[in-house]
PDB file of C-alpha atoms in Angstrom:
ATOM      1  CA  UNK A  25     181.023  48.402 105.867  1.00 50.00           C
ATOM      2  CA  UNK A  26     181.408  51.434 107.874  1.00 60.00           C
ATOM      3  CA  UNK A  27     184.543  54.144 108.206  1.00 64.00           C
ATOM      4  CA  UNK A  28     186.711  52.441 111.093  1.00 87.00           C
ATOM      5  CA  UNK A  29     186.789  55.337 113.653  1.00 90.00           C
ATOM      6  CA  UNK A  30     190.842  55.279 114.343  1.00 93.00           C
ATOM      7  CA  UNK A  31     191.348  55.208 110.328  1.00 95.00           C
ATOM      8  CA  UNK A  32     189.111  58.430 110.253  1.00 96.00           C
ATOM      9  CA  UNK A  33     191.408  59.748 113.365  1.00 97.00           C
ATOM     10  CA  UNK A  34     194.486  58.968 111.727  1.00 98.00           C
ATOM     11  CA  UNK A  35     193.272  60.743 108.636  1.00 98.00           C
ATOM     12  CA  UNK A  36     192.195  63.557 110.366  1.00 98.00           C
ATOM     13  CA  UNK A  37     195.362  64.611 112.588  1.00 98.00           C
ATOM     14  CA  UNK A  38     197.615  63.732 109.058  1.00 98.00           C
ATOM     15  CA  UNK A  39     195.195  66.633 107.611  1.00 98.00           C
ATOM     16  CA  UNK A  40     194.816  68.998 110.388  1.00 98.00           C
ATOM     17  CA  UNK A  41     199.045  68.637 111.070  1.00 98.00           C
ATOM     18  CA  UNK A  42     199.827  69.462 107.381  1.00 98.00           C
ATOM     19  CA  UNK A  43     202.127  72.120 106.440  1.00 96.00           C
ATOM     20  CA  UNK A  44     200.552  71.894 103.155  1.00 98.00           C
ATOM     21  CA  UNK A  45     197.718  69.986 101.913  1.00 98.00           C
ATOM     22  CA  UNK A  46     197.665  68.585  98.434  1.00 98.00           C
ATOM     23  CA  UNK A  47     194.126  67.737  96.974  1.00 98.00           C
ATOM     24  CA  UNK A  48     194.557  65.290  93.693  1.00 98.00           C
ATOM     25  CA  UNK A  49     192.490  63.473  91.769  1.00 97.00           C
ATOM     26  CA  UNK A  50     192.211  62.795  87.997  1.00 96.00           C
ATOM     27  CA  UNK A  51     189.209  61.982  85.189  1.00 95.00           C
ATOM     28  CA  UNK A  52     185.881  61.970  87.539  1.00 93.00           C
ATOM     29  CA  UNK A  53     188.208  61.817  90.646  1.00 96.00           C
ATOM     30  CA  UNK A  54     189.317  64.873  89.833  1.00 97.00           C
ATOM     31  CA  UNK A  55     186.054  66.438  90.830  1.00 97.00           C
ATOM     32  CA  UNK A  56     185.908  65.200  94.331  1.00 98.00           C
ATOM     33  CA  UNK A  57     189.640  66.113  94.697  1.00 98.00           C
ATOM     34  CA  UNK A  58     187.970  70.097  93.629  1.00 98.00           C
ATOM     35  CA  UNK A  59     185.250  69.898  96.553  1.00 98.00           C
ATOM     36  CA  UNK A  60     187.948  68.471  99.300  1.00 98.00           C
ATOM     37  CA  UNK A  61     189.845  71.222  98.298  1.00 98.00           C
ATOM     38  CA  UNK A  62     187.132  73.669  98.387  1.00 97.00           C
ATOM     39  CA  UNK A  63     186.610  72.705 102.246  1.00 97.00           C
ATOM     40  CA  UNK A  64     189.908  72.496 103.550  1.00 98.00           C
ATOM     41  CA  UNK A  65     190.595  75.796 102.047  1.00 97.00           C
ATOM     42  CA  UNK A  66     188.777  77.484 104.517  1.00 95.00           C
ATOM     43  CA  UNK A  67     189.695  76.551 107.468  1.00 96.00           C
ATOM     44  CA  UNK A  68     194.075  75.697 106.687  1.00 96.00           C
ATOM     45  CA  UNK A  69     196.006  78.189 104.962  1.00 92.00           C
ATOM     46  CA  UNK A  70     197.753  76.303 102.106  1.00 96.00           C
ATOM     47  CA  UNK A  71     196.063  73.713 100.303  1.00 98.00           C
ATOM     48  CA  UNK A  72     196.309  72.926  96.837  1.00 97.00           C
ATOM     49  CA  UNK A  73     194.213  71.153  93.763  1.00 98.00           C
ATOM     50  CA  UNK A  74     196.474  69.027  91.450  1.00 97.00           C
ATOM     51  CA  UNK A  75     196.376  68.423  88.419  1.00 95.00           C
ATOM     52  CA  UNK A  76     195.959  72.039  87.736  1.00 94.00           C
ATOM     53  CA  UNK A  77     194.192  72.111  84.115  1.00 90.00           C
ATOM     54  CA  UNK A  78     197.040  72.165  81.785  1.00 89.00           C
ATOM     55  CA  UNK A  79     200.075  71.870  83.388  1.00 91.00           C
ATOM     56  CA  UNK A  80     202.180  68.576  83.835  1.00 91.00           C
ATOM     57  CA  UNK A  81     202.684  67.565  87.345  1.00 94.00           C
ATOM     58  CA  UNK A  82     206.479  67.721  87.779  1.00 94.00           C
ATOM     59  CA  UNK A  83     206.882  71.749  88.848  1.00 93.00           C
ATOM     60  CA  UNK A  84     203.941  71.084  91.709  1.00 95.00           C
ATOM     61  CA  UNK A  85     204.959  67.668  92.650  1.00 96.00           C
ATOM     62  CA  UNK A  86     208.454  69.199  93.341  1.00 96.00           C
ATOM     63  CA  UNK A  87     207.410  71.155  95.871  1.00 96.00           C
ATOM     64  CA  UNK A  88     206.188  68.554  98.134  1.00 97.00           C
ATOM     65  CA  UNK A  89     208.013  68.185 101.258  1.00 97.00           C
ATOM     66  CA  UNK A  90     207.859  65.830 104.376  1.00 97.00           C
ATOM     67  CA  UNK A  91     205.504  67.622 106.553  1.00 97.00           C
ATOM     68  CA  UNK A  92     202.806  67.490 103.554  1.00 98.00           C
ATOM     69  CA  UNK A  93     199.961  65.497 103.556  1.00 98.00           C
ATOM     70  CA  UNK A  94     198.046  64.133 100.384  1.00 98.00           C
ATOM     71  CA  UNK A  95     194.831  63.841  99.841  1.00 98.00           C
ATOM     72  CA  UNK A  96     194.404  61.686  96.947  1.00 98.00           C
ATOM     73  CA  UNK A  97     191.220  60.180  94.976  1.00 97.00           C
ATOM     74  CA  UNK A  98     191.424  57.325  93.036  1.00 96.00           C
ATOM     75  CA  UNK A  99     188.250  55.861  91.281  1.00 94.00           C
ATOM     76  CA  UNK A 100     188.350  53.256  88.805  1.00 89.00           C
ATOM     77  CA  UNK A 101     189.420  53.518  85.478  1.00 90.00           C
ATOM     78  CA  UNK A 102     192.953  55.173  87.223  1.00 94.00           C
ATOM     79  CA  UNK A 103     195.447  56.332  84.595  1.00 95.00           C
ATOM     80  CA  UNK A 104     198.428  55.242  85.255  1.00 95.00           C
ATOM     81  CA  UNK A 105     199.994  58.221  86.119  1.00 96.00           C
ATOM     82  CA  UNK A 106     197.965  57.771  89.764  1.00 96.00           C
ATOM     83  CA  UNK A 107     200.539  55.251  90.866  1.00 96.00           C
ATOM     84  CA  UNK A 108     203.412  56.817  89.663  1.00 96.00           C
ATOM     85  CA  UNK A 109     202.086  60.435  91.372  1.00 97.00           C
ATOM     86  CA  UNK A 110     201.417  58.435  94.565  1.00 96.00           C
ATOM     87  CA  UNK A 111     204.722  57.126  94.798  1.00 95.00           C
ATOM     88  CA  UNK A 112     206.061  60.062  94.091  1.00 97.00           C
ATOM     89  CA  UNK A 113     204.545  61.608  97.433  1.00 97.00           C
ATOM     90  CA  UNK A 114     205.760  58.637  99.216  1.00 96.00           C
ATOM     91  CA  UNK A 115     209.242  59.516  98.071  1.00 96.00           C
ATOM     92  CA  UNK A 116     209.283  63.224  99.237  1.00 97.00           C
ATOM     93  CA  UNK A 117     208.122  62.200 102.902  1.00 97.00           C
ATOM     94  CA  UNK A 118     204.357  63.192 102.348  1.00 98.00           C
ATOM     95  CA  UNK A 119     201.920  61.511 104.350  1.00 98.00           C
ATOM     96  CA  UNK A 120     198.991  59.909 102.175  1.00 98.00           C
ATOM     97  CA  UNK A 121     194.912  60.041 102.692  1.00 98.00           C
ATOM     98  CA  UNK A 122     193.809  57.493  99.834  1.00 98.00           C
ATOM     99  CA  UNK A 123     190.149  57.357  99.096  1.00 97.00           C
ATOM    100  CA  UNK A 124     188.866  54.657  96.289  1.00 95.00           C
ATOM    101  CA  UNK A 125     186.988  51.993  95.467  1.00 93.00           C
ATOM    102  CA  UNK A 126     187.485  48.420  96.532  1.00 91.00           C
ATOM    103  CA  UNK A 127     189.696  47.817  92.554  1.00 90.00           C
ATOM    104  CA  UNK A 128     192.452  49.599  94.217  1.00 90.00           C
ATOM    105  CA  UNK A 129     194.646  46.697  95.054  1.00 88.00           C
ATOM    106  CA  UNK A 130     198.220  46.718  96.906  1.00 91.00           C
ATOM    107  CA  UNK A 131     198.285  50.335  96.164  1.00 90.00           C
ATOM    108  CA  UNK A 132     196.644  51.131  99.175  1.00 90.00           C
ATOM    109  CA  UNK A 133     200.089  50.053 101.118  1.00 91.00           C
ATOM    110  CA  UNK A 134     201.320  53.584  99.889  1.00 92.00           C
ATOM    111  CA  UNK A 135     199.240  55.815 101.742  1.00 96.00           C
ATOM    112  CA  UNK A 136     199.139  56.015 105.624  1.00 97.00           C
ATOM    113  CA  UNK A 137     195.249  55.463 105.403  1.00 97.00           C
ATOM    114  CA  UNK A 138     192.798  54.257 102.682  1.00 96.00           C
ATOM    115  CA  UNK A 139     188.992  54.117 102.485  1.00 96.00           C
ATOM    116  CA  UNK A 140     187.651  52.228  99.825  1.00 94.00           C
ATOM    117  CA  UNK A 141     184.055  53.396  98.982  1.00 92.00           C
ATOM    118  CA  UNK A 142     181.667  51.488  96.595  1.00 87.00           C
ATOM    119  CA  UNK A 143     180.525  53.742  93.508  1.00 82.00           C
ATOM    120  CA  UNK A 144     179.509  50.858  91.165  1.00 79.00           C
ATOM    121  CA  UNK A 145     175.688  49.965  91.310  1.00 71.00           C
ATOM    122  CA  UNK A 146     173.069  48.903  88.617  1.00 74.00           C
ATOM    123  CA  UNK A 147     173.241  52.550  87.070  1.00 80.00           C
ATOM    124  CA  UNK A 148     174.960  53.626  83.798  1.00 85.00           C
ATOM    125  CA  UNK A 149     177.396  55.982  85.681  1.00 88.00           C
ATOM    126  CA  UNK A 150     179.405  55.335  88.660  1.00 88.00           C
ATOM    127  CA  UNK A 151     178.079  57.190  91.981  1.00 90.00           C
ATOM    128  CA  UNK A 152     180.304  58.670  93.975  1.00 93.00           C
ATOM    129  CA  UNK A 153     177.903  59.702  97.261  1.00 94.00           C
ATOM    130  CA  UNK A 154     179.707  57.515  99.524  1.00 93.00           C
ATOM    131  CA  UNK A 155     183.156  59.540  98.717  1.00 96.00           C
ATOM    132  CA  UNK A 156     181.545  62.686  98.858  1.00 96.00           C
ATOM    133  CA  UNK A 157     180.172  62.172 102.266  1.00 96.00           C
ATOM    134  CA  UNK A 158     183.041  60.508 103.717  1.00 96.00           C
ATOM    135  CA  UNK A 159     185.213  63.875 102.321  1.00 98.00           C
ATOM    136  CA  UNK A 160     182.360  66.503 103.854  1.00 98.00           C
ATOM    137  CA  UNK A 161     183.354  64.249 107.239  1.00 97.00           C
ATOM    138  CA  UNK A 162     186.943  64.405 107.626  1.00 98.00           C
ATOM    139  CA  UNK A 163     187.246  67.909 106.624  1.00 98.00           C
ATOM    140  CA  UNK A 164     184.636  68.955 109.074  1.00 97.00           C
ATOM    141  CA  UNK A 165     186.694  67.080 111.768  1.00 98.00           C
ATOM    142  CA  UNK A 166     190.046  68.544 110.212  1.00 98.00           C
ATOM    143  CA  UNK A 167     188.476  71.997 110.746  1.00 97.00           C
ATOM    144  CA  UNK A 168     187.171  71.064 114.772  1.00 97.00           C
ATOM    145  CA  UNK A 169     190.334  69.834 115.301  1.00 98.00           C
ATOM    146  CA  UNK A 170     192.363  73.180 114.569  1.00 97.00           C
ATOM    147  CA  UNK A 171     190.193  75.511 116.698  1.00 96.00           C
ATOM    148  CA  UNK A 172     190.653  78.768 116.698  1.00 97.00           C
ATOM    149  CA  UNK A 173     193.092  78.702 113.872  1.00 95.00           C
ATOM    150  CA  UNK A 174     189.936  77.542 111.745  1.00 95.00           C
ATOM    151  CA  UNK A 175     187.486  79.925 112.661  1.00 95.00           C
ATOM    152  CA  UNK A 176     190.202  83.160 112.531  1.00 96.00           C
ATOM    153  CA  UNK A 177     190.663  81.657 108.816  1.00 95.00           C
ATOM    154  CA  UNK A 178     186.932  81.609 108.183  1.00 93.00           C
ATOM    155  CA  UNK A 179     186.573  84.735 109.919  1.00 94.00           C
ATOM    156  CA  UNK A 180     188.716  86.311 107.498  1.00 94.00           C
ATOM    157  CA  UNK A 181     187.315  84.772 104.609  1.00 93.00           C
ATOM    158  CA  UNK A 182     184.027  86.596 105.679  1.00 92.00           C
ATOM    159  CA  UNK A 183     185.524  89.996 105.840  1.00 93.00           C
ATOM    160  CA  UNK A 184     186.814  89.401 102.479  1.00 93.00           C
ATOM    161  CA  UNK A 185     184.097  88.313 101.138  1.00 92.00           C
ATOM    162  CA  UNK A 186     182.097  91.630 102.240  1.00 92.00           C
ATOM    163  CA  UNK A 187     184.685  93.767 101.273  1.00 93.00           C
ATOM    164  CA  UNK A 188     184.846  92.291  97.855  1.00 93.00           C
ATOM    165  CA  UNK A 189     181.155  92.037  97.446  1.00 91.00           C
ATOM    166  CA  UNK A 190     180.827  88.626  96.439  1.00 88.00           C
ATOM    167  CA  UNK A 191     177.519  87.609  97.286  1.00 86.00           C
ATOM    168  CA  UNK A 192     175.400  90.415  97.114  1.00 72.00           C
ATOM    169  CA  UNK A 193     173.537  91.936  94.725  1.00 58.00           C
TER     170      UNK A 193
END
């Protein structure tokens, strides 16, 4: 089943209209919440990656406002902290981008869109390609859709970058 095209709109304009962007995912969700954040950092000017290694969540979570959108990732075997964090968001006005797989249940009512992407197969360890792809996606369309704020963020990266000296040798 396919990503319906006005789900991946919706999900795109709650990203790209963001004050802040929240990236959060825990146990091998956590990883995929790490490379969302890793693209949207580049092209909007405050995103964040929760949880943030040890740290509770209660002094980030309290800074979300209405105006923030979260991105959250939710594969199976959720802790139950997941629900209670997504609620949370719900509460301080934050608008939701839920990816997980199809064991999700009525949770997906609490985010303003859900894609549920299948990770289980015949293999030992879950895959998580689908996810992956579907996140390289919407934050390429997140970064088209702001323009020339985008490219004057990645343009600065790139100065940085030289001036620093990252990459060479």
């Amino acid at each position: 089943e396919g990503v319906a095209v006005e789900e991946a709109r919706l999900a795109v304009r709650i990203l790209a209209d963001a004050g802040s962007v929240w990236t959060i995912g825990f146990r091998n969700s956590y990883a995929l919440a790490l490379y969302a954040r890793e693209l949207l950092v580049h092209v909007k000017p405050d995103v964040r990656l929760l949880p943030v290694p040890g740290q509770t969540l209660a002094e980030d979570l309290a800074a979300l406002a209405p105006g923030d959108a979260v991105l959250m990732v939710g594969f199976r075997r959720r802790p139950p902290v997941f629900a209670k964090t997504l609620r949370v968001a719900n509460e301080a006005g934050a608008r939701v981008v839920l990816l997980a797989d199809p064991s999700l249940g009525d949770l997906a009512d609490e985010a303003a869109v859900t894609f549920r992407c299948l990770g289980r197969g015949a293999n030992l360890f879950d895959s998580y390609v689908a996810p992956m792809s579907l996140l390289n996606y919407l934050c390429a369309e997140v970064a088209l859709a702001l323009g020339e704020t985008a490219r004057t963020k990645l343009r600065r990266s790139e100065q940085l970058h030289d001036a620093f000296g990252d990459f060479g040798f």
